[in-house]
Tab-separated table of C-alpha atoms in Angstrom:
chain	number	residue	atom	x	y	z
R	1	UNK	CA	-7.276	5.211	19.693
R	2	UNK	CA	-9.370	3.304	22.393
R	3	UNK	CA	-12.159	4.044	20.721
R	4	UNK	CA	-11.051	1.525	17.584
R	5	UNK	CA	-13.081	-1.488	17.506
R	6	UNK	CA	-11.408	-4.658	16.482
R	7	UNK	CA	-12.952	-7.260	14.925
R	8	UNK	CA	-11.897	-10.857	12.952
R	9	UNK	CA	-14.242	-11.519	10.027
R	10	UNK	CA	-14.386	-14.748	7.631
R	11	UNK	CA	-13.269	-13.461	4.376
R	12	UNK	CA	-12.812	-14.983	0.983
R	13	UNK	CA	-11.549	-18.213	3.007
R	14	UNK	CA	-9.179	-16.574	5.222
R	15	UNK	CA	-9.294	-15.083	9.077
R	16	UNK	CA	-8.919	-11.545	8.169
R	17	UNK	CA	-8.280	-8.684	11.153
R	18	UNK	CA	-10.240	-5.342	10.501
R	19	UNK	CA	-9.955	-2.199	12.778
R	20	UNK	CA	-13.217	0.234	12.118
R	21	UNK	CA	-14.238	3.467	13.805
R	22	UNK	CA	-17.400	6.010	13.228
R	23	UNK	CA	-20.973	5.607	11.843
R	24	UNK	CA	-22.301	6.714	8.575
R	25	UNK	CA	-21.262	6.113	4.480
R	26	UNK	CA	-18.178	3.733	4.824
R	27	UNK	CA	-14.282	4.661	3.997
R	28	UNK	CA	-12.092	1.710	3.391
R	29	UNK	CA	-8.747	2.151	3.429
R	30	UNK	CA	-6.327	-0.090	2.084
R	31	UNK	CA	-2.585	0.024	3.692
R	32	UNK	CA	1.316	-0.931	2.048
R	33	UNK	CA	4.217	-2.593	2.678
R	34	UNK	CA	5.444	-3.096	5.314
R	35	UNK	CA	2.734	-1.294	7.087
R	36	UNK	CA	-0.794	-2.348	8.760
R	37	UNK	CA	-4.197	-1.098	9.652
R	38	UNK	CA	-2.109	0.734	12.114
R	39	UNK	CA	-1.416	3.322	9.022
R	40	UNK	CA	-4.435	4.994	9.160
R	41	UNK	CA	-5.051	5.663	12.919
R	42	UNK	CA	-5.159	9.444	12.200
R	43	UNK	CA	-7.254	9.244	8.888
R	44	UNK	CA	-9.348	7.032	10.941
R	45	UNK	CA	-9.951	9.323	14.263
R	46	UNK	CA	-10.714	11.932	11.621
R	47	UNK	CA	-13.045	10.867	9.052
R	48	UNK	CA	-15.233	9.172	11.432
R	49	UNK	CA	-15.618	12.633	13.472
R	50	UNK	CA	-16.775	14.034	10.470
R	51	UNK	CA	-19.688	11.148	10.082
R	52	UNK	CA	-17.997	8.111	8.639
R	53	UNK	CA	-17.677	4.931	9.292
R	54	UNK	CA	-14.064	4.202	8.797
R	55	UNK	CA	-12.550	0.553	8.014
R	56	UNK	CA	-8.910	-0.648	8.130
R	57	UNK	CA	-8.220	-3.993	7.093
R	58	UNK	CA	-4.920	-5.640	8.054
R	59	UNK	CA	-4.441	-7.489	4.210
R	60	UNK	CA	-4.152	-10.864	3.803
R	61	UNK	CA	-0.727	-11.621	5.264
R	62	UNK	CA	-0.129	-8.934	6.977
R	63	UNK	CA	-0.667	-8.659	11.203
R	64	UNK	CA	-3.584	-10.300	12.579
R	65	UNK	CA	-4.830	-11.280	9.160
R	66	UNK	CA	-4.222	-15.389	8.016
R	67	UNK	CA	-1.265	-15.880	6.131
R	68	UNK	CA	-1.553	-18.772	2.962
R	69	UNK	CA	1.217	-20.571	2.761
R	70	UNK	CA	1.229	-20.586	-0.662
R	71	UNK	CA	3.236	-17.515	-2.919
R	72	UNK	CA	0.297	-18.302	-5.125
R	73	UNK	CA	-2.131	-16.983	-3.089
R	74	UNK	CA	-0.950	-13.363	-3.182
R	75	UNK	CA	-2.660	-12.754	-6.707
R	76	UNK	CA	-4.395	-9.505	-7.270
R	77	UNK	CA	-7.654	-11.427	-7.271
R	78	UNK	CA	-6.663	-13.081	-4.082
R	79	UNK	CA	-6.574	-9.959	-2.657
R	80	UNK	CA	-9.343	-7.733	-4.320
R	81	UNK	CA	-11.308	-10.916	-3.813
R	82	UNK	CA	-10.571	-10.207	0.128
R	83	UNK	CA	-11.682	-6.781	0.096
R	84	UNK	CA	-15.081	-7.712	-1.790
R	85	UNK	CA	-15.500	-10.693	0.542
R	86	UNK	CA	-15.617	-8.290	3.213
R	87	UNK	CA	-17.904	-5.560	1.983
R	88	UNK	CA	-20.267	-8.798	1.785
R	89	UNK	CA	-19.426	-9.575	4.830
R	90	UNK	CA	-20.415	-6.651	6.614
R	91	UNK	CA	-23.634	-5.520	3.916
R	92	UNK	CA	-21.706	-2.568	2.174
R	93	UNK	CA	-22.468	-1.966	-1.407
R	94	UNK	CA	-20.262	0.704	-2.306
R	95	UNK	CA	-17.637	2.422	-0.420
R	96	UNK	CA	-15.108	4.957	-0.845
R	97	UNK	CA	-11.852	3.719	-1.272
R	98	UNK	CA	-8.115	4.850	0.246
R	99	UNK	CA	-5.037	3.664	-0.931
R	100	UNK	CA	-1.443	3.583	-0.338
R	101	UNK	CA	1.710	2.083	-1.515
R	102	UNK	CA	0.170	-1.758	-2.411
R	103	UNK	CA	-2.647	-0.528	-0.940
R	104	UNK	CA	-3.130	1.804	-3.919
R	105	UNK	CA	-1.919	-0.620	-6.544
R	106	UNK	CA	-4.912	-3.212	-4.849
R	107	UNK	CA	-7.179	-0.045	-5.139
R	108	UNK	CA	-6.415	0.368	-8.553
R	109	UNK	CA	-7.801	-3.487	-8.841
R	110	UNK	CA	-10.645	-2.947	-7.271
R	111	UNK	CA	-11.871	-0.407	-9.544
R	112	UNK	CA	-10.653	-1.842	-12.735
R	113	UNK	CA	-12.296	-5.172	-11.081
R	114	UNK	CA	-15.161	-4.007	-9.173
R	115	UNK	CA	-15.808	-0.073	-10.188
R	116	UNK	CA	-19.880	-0.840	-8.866
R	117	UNK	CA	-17.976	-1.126	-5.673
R	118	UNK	CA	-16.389	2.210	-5.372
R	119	UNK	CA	-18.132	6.037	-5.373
R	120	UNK	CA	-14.587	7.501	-4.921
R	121	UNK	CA	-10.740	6.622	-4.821
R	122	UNK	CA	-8.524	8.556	-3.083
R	123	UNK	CA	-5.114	6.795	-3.979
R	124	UNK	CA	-1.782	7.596	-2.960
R	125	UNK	CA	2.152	7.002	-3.803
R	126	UNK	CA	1.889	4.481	-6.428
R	127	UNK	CA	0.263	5.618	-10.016
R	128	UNK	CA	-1.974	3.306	-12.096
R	129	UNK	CA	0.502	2.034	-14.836
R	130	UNK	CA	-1.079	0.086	-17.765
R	131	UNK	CA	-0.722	-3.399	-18.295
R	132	UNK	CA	2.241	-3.166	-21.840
R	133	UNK	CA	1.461	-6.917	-23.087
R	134	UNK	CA	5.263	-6.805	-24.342
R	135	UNK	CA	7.090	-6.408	-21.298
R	136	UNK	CA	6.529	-8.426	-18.412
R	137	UNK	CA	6.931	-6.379	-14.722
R	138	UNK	CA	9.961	-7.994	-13.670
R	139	UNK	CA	11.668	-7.242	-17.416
R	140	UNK	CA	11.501	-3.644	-16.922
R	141	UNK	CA	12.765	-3.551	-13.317
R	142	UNK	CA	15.765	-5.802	-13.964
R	143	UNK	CA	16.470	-3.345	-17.171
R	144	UNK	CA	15.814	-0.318	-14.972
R	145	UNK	CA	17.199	-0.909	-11.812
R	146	UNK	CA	19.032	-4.305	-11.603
R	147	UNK	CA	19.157	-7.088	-9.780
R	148	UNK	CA	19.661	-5.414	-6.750
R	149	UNK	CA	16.751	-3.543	-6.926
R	150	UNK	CA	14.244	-4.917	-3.249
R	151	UNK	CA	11.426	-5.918	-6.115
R	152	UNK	CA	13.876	-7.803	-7.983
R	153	UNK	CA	15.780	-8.953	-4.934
R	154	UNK	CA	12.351	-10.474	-3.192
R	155	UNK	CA	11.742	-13.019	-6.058
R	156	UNK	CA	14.543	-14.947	-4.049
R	157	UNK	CA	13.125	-17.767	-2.334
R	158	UNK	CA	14.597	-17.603	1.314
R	159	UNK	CA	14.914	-13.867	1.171
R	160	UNK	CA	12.727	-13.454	4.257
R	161	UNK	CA	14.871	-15.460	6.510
R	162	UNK	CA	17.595	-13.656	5.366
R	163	UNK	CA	15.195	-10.333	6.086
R	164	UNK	CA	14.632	-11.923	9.682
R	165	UNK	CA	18.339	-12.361	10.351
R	166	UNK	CA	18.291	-8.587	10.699
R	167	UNK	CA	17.117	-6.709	13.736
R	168	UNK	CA	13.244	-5.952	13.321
R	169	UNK	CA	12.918	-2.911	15.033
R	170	UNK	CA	15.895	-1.162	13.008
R	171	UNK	CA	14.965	-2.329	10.035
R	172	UNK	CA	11.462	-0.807	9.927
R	173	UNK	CA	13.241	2.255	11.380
R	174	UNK	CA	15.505	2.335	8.606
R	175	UNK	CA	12.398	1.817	6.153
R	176	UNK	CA	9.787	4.567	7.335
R	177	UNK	CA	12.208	7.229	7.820
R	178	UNK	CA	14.036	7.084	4.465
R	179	UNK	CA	14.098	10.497	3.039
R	180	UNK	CA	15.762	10.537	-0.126
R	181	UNK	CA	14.422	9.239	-3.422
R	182	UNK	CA	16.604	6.604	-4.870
R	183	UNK	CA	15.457	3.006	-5.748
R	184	UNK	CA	15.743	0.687	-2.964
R	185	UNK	CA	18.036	-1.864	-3.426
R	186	UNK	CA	18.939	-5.033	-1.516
R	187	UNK	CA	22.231	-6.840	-1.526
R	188	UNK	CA	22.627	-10.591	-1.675
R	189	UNK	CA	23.979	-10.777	1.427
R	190	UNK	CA	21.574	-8.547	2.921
R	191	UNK	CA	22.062	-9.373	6.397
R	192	UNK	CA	25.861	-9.510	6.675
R	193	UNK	CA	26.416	-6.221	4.908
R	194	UNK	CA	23.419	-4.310	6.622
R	195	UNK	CA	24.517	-1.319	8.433
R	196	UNK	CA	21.992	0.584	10.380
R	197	UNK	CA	22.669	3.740	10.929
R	198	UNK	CA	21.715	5.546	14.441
R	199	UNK	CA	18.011	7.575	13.760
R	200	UNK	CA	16.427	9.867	15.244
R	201	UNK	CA	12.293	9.567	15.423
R	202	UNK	CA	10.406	12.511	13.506
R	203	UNK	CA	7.335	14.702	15.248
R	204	UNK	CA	5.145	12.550	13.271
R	205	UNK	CA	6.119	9.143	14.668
R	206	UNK	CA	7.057	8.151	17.893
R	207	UNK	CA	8.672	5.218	19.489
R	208	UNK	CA	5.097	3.654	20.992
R	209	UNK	CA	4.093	3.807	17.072
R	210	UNK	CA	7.405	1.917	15.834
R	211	UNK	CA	6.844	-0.531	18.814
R	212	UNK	CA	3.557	-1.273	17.083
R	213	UNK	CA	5.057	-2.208	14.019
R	214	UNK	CA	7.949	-4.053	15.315
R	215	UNK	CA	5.534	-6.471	17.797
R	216	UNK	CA	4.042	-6.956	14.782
R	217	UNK	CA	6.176	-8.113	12.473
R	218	UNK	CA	8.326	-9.722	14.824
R	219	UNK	CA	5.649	-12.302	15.529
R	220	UNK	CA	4.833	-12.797	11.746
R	221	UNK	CA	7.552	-11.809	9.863
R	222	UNK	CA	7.703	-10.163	6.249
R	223	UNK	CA	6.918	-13.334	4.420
R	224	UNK	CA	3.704	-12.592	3.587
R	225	UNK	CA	3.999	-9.003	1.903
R	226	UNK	CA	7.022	-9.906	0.252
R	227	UNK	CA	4.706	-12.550	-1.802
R	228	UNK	CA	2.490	-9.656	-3.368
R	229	UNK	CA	5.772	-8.939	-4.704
R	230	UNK	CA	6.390	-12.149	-6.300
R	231	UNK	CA	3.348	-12.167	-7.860
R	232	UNK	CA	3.982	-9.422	-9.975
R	233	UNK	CA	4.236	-11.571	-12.839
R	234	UNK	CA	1.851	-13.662	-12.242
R	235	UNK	CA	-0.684	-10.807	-12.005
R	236	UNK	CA	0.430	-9.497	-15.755
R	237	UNK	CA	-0.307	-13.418	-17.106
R	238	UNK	CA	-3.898	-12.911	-15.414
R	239	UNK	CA	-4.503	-9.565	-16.052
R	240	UNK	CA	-4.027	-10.080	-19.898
R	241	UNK	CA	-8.163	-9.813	-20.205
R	242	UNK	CA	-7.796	-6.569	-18.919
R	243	UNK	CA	-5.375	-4.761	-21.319
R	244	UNK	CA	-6.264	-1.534	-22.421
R	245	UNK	CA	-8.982	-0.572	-19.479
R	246	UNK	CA	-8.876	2.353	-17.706
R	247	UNK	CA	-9.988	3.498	-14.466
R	248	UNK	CA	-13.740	5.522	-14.471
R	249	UNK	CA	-14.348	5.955	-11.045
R	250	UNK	CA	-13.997	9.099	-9.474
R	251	UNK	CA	-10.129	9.590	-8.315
R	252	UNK	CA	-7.865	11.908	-6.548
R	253	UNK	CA	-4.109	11.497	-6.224
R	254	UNK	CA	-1.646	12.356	-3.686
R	255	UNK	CA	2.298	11.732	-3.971
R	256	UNK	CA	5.319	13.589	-1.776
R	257	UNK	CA	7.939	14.836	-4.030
R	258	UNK	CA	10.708	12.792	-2.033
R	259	UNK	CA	8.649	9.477	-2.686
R	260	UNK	CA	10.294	6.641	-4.096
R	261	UNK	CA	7.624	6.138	-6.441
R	262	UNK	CA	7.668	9.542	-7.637
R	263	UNK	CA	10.996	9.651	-9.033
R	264	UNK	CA	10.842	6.581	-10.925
R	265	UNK	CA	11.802	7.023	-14.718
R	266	UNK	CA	9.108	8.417	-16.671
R	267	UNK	CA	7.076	8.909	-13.577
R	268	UNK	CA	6.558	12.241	-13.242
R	269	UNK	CA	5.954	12.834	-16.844
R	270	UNK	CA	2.910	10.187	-16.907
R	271	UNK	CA	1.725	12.120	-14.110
R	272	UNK	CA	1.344	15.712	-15.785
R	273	UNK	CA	2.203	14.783	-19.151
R	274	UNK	CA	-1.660	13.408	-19.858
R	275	UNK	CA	-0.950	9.735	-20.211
R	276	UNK	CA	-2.124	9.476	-16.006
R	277	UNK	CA	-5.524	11.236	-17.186
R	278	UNK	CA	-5.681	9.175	-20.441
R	279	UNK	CA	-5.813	6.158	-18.582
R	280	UNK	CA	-7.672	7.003	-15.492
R	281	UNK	CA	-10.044	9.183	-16.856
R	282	UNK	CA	-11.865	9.580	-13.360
R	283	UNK	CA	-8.590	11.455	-12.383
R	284	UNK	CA	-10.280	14.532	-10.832
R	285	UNK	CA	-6.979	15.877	-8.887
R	286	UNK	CA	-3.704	15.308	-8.735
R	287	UNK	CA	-1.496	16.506	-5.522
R	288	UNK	CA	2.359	16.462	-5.096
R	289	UNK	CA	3.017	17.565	-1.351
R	290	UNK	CA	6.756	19.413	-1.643
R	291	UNK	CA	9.324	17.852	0.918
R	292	UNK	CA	6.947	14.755	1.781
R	293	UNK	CA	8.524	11.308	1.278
R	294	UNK	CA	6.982	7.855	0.720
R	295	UNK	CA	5.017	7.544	4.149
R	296	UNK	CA	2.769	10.200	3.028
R	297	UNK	CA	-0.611	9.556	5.276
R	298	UNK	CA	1.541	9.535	8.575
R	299	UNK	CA	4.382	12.230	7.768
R	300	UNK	CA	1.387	14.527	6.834
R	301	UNK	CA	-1.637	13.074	8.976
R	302	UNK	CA	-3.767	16.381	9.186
R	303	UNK	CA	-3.107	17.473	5.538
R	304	UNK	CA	-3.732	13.703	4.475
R	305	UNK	CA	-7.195	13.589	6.255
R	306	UNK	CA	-8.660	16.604	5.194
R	307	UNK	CA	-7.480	15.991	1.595
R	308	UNK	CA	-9.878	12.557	1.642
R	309	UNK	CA	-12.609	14.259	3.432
R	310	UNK	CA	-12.419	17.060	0.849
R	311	UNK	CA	-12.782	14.884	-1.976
R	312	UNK	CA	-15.256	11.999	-0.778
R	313	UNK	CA	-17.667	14.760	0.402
R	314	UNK	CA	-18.320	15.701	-3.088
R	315	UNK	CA	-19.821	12.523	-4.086
């Protein structure tokens, strides 16, 4: 881990924090919520021993990286704009890209956006869902899942004090190490009825890694990821030029059959049904890890890395 370099780069008209490793053809990868560059210190240690040059940005927001005041500023273009800015930035014409959680869904952007960008996607967690010009996002989630549901719940201006109110460290705890499937959801009084419940740390994440986190987001807060939420939207009103495209880059997919994401409603029949291949019709592979849950690239570090060295060295 030493041997991570740590840099801040002028990006897109933000300060923007970017941990890289390795020499040789580039791998970006692109973490969640509520994670960091932090996410991909395996991947990272890995590909570049194989002869990459491995980049991890900490997204606008997040850690080290600026965070606009404005909700606003938390578009999809805001943030694929970033991740362009700094391929300028540092002379890189086209990368291979890794995704995860929002990291994916801004990977998914950046090839619809930019696909002269990319020579590969490895995405994971979240599929790439068409824009339906009927339904707005926020519709379908109320109508799904409720009002309780933690997309629904972070529209709520003030929701991130009432996030802070609650002990960091427990919180993230309580986040990571979730195991079963069911939709999130977030009560309105959050904070008063939040019970943690005593855990136990897994093989695959110890207590120096959930310090990491927690010093983290203790000195920033969860402010600024919770606004890529609220843009949700706002993204469908701007992505309206964009209805109908599909994704033509080359892509490989990885989900654990205990994520979150998985188990949505209709999810899994997208996914092997055809209507994932009909609109990403650069979808080479498609991988469901059995007894993995949402935090797929750290519960399953080795079998993550040599998935995304597997597939970029084809291209």
């Amino acid at each position: 881990m030493e041997q991570i370099q740590h840099k801040n780069i002028q990006v897109n008209g933000i300060n923007m924090h970017v941990a890289e490793i390795g020499e040789g053809p580039v791998v970006l990868l692109i973490h969640g919520f509520p994670e960091l560059w932090y996410t991909w210190r395996h991947q990272m240690l890995h590909i570049s021993s194989k002869g990459y040059r491995a980049i991890a940005p900490d997204l606008r927001g997040y850690g080290d990286t600026e965070a606009p005041a404005a909700t606003t500023s938390y578009t999809v273009f805001h943030i694929v704009g970033d991740i362009v800015g700094l391929l300028d930035s540092l002379g890189l014409d086209k990368v291979y890209l890794v995704g995860h959680d929002w990291g994916a869904i801004i990977s998914w952007y950046v090839c619809l956006f930019r696909p002269d960008r990319i020579k590969a996607l490895v995405n994971m967690s979240v599929v790439y869902t068409p824009r339906n010009p009927l339904v707005k996002p926020l519709d379908h989630y109320r109508k799904t899942f409720g009002d309780d549901f933690y997309v629904c719940r972070f529209q709520e201006i003030g929701l991130e004090e009432e996030y802070a109110k609650v002990d960091t460290k427990t919180q993230l705890a309580g986040i990571y190490l979730k195991r079963t499937p069911d939709a999130p959801k977030i009560p309105k009084d959050y904070a008063k009825l939040f019970k943690p419940t005593p855990y136990t740390l897994p093989s695959w994440f110890t207590e120096q890694d959930l310090d990491y986190f927690t010093s983290k987001y203790r000195a920033t807060g969860f402010r600024g990821g919770i606004n890529y939420y609220r843009c949700f939207d706002l993204n469908w009103e701007l992505c309206a030029a964009w209805t109908g495209s599909k994704i033509n880059v080359p892509v490989k997919f990885i989900v654990g059959d205990l994520d979150l994401t998985y188990n949505f409603p209709g999810t899994k029949e997208y996914i092997h049904g055809g209507g994932f291949k009909n609109t990403v019709p650069g979808l080479e592979e498609v991988v469901v890890m059995e007894g993995v849950g949402h935090f797929i690239n750290q519960e399953k570090p080795q079998e993550i890395s040599d998935h995304i060295y597997d597939f970029i060295a084809k291209f």
